[in-house]
mmCIF file of C-alpha atoms and ligand atoms in Angstrom:
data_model
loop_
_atom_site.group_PDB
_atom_site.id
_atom_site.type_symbol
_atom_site.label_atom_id
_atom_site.label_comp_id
_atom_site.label_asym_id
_atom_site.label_seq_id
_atom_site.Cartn_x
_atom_site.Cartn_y
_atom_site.Cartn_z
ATOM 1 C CA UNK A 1 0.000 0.000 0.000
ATOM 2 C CA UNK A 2 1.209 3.281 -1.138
ATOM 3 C CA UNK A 3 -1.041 6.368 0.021
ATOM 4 C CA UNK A 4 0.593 10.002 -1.072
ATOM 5 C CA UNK A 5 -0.962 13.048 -0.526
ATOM 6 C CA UNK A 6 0.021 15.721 -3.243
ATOM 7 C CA UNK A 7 0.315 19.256 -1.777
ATOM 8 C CA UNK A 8 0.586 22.848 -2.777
ATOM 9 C CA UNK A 9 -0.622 26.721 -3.649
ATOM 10 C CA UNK A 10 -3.832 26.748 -5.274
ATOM 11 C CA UNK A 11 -2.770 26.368 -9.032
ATOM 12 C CA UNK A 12 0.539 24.246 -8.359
ATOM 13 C CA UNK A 13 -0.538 21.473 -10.855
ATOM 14 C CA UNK A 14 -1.625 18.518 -8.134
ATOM 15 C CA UNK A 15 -4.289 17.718 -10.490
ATOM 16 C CA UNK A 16 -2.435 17.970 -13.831
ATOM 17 C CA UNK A 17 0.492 15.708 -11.929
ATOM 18 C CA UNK A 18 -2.315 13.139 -10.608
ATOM 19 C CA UNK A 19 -3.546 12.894 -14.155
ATOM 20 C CA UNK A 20 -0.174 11.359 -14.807
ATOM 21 C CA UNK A 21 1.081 9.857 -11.404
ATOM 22 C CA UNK A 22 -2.558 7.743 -11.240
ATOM 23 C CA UNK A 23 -1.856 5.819 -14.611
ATOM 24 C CA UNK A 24 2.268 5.475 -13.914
ATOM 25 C CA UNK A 25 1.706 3.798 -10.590
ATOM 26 C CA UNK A 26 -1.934 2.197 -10.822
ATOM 27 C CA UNK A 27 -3.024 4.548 -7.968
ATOM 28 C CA UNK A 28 -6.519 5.531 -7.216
ATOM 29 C CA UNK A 29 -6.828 9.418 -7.553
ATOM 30 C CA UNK A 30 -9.019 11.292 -5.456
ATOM 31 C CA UNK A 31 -9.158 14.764 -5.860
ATOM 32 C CA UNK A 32 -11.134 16.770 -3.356
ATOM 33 C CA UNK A 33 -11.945 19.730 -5.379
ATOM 34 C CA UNK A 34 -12.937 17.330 -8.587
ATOM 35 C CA UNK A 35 -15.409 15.599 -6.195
ATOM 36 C CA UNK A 36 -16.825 18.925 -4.978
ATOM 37 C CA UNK A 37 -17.471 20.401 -8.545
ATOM 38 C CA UNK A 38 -19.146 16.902 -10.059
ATOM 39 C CA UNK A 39 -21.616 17.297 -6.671
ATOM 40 C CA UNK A 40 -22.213 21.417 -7.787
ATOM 41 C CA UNK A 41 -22.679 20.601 -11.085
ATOM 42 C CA UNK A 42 -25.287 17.864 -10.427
ATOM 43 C CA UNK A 43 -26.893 19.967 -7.450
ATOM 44 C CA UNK A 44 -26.636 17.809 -5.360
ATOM 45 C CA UNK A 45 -27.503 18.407 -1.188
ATOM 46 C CA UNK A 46 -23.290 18.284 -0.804
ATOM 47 C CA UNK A 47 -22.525 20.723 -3.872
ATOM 48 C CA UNK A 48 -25.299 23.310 -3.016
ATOM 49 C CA UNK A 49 -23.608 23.531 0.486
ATOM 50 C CA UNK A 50 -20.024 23.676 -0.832
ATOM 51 C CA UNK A 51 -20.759 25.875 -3.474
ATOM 52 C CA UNK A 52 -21.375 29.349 -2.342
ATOM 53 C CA UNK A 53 -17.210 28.436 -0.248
ATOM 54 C CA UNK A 54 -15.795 27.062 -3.203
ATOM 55 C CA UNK A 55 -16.750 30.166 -5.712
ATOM 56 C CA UNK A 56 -15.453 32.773 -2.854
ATOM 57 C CA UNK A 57 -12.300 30.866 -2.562
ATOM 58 C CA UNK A 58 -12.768 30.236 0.540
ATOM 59 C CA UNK A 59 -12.081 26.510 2.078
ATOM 60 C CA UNK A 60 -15.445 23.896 2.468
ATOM 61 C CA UNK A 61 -15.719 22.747 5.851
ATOM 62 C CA UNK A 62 -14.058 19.987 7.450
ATOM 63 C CA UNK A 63 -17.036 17.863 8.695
ATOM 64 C CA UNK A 64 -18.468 17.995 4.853
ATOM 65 C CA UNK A 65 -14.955 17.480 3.145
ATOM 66 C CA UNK A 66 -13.959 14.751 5.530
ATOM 67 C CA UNK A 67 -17.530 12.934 5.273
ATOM 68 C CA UNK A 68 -16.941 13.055 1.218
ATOM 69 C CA UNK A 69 -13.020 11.964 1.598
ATOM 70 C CA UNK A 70 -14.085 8.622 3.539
ATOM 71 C CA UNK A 71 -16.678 7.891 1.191
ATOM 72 C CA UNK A 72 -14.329 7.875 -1.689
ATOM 73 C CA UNK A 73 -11.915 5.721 -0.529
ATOM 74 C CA UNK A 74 -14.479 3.230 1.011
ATOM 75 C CA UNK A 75 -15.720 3.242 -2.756
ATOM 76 C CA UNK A 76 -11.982 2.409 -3.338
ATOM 77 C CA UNK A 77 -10.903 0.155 -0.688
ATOM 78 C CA UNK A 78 -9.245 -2.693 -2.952
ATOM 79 C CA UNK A 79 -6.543 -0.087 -4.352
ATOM 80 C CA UNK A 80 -3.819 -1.001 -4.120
ATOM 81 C CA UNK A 81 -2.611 2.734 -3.101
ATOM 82 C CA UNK A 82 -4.150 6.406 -3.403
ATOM 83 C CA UNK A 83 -3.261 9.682 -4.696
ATOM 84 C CA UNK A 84 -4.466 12.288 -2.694
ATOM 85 C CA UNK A 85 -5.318 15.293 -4.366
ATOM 86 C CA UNK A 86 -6.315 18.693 -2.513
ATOM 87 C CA UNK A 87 -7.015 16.963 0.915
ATOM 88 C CA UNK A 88 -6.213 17.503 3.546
ATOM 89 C CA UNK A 89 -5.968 21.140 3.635
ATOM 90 C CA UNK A 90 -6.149 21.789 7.178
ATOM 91 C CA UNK A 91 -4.402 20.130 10.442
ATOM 92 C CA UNK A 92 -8.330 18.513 11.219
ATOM 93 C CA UNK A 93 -8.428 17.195 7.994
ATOM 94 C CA UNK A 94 -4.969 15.902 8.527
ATOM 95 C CA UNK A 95 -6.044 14.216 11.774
ATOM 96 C CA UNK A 96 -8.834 12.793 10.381
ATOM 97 C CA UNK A 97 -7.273 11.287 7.064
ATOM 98 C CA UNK A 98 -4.735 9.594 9.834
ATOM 99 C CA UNK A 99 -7.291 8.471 11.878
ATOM 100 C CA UNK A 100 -9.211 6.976 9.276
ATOM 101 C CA UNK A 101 -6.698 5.263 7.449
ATOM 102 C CA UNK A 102 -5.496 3.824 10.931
ATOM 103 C CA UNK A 103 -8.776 1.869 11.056
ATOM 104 C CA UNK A 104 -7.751 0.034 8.221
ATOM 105 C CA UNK A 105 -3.833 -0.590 9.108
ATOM 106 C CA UNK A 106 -2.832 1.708 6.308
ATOM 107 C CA UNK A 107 -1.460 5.084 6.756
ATOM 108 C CA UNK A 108 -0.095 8.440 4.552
ATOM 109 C CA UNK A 109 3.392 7.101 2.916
ATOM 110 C CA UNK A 110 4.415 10.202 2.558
ATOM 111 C CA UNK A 111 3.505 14.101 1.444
ATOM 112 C CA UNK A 112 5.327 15.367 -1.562
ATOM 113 C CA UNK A 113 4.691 19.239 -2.378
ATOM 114 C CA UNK A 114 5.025 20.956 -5.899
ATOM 115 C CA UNK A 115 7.003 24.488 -5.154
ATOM 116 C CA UNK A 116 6.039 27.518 -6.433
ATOM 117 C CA UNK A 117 6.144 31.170 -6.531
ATOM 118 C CA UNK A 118 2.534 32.744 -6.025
ATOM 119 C CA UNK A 119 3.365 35.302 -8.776
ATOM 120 C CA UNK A 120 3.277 32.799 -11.280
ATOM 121 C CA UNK A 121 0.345 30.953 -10.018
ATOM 122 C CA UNK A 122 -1.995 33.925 -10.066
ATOM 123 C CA UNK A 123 -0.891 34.050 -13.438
ATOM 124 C CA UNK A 124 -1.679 30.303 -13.899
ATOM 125 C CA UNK A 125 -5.052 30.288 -12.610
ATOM 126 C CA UNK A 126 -6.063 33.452 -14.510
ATOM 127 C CA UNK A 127 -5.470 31.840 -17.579
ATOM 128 C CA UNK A 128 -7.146 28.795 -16.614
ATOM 129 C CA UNK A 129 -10.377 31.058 -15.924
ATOM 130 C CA UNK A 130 -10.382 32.564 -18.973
ATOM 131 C CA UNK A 131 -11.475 29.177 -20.329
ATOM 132 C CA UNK A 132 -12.181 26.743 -17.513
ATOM 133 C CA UNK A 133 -15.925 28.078 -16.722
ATOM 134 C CA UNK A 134 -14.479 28.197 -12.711
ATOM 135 C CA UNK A 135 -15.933 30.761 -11.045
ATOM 136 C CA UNK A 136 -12.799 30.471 -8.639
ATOM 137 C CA UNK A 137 -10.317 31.066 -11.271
ATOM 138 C CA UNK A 138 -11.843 34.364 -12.939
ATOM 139 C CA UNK A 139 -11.443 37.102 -10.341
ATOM 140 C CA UNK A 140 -8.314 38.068 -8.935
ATOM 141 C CA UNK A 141 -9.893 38.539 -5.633
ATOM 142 C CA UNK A 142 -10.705 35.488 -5.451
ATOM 143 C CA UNK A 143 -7.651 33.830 -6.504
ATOM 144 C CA UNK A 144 -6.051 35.915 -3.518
ATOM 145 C CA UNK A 145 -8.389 34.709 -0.907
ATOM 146 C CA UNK A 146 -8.060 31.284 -1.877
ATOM 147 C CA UNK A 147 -3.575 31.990 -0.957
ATOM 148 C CA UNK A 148 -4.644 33.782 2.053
ATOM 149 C CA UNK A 149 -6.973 30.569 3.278
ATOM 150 C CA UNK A 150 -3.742 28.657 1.890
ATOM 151 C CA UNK A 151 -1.147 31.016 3.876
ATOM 152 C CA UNK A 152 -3.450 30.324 7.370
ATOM 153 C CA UNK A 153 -4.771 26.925 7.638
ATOM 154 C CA UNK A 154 -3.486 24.220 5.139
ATOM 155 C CA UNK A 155 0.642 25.843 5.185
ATOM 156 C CA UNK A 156 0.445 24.532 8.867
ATOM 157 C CA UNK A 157 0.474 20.758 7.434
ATOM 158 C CA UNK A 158 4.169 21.538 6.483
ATOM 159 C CA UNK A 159 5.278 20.821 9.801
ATOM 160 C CA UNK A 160 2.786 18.554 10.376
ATOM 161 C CA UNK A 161 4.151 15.995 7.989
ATOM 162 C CA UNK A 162 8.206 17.304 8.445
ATOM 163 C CA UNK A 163 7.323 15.977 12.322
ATOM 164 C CA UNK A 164 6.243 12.484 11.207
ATOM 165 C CA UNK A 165 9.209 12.907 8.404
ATOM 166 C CA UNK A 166 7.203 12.433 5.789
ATOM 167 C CA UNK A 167 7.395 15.874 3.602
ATOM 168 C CA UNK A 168 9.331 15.797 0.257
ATOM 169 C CA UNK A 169 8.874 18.592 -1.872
ATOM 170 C CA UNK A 170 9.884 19.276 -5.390
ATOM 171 C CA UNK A 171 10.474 22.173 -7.958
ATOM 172 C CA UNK A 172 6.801 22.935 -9.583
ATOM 173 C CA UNK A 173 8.306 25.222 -12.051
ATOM 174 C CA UNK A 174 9.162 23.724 -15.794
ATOM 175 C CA UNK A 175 7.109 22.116 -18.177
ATOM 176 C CA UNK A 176 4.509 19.613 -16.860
ATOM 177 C CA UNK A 177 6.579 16.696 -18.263
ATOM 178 C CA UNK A 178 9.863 17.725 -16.149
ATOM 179 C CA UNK A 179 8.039 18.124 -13.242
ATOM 180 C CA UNK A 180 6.159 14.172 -13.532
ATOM 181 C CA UNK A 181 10.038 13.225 -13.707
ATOM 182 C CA UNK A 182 10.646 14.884 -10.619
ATOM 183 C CA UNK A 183 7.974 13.437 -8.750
ATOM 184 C CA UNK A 184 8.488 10.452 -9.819
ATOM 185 C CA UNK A 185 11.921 9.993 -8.345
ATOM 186 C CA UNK A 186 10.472 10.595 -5.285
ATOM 187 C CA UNK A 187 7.587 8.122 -5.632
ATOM 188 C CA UNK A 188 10.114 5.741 -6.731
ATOM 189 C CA UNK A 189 12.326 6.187 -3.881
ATOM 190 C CA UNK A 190 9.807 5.237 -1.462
ATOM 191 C CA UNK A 191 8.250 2.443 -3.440
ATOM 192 C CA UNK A 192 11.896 1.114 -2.995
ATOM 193 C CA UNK A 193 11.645 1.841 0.625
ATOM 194 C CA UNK A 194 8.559 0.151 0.824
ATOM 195 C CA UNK A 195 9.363 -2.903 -0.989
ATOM 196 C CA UNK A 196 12.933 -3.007 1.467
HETATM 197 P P1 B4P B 201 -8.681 22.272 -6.245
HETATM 198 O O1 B4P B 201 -9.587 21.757 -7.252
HETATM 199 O O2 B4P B 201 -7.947 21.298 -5.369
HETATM 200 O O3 B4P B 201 -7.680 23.097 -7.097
HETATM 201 P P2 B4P B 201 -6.473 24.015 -7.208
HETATM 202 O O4 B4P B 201 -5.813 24.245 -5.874
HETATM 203 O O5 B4P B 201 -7.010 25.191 -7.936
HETATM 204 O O6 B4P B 201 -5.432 23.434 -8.215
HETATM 205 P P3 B4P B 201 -4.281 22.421 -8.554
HETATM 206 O O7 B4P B 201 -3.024 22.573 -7.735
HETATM 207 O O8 B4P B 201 -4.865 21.064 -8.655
HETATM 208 O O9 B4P B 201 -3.837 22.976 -9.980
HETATM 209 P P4 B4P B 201 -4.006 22.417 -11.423
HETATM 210 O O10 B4P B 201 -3.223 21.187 -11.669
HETATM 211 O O11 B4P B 201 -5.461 22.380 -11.700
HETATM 212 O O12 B4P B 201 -9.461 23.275 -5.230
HETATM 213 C C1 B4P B 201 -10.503 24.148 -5.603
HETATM 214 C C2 B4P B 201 -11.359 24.581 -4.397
HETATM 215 O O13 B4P B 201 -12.103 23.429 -3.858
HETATM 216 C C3 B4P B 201 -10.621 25.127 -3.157
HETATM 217 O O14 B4P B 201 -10.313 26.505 -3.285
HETATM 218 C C4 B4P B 201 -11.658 24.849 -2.029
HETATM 219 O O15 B4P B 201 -12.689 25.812 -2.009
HETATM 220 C C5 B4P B 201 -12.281 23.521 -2.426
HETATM 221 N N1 B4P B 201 -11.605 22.379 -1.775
HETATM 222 C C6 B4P B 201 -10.929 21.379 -2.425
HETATM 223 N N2 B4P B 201 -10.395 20.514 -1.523
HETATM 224 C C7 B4P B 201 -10.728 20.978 -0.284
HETATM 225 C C8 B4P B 201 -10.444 20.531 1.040
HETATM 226 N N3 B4P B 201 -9.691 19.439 1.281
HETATM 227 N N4 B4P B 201 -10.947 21.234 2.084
HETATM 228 C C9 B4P B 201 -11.705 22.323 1.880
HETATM 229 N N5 B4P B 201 -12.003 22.822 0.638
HETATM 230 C C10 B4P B 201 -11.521 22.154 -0.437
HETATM 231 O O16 B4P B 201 -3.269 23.530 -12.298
HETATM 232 C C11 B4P B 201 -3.659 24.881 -12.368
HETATM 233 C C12 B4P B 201 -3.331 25.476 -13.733
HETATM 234 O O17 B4P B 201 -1.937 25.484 -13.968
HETATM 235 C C13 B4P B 201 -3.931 24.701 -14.906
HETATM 236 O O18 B4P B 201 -4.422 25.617 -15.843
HETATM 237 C C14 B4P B 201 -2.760 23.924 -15.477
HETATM 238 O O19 B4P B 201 -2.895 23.679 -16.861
HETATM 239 C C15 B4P B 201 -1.597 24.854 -15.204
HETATM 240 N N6 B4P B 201 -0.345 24.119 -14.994
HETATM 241 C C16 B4P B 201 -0.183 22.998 -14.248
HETATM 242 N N7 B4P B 201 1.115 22.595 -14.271
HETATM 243 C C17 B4P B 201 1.789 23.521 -15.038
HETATM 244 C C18 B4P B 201 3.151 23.675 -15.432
HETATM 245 N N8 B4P B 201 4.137 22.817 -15.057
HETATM 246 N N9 B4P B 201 3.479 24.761 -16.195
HETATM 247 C C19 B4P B 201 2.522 25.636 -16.592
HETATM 248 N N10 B4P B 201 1.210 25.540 -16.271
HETATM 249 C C20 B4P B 201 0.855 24.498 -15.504
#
């Protein structure tokens, strides 16, 4: 079992990496904020609650985010590892993610983090809104809020997972294909760590 949660800025590229990673090591993806927009699109009870959060950039709450999280993996629960995208993104969430996956002997492998400067991904995003259709990604304000939510409760998991040893980080900066290779030596090193 190989759980890794993929962290960063709003706009690092978790989900463009996981769209790789998933394939190259047969790893279920979950992606928190994918989940949240299939529910909003679909009005369903869980999307009309997260929605008005999610389009002021501001985080959804733990007790609905956690809820959804556990329900995905139990969906999952023959994988033979997960990708966690976008969660957790607070200490709580953090706690509970342990917690849960204590219940079934399996725990977070590691936390690997794509680096990079906010500059650019302001940049990123804004370009992604001019097509996307993501209410998030089209107003600068926004985009700022969603650092400043960033900046106060999910940068705390840094230490968090540098206490358990368990935080790699790599350079998110260069084309998508040079940063897969960079995340994939990690990934690689810890399979082999894994496998003794
Ligand atoms: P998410 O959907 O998780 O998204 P994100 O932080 O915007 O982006 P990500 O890092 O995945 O960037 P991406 O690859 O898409 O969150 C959205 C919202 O959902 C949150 O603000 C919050 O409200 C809510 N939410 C989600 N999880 C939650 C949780 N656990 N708790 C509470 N609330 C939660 O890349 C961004 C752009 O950069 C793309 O256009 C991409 O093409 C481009 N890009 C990627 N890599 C690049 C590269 N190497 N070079 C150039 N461009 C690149």
């Amino acid at each position: 079992m190989i759980n890794i949660v993929l962290f960063g800025k709003p706009g690092a590229g978790k989900g463009t990496q996981a769209e790789f990673l998933k394939d190259k090591y047969n790893l279920t993806h979950i992606s928190t904020g994918d989940v949240f927009r299939y529910n909003i699109k679909n009005e369903t009870p869980l999307g009309k609650e997260a929605q008005a959060f999610i389009n002021d950039g501001q985080l959804v709450p733990d007790s609905l985010t956690i809820k959804m999280l556990q329900d995905e993996v139990e969906k999952n629960s023959q994988s033979r590892g997960f990708l966690f995208d976008g969660f957790p993104r607070t200490i709580a969430q953090a706690d509970a993610l342990d917690a849960f996956l204590a219940t079934k002997n399996w725990d977070v492998t590691a936390t690997v983090a794509l680096e990079a400067d906010d500059e650019i991904l302001v940049a990123r995003l804004l370009e992604r809104g001019k097509t996307s259709g993501r209410s998030d990604d089209q107003d600068e304000e926004k985009i700022r809020n969603r650092y400043q939510e960033y900046n106060e409760k999910t940068a705390p998991l840094i230490e968090y997972y540098q206490n358990q040893n368990k935080f790699y980080s790599v350079n998110g900066i260069g084309s998508v294909a040079e940063v897969t290779e960079r995340l994939s030596s990690v990934i690689e090193e810890l399979e082999a760590k894994i496998r003794g």
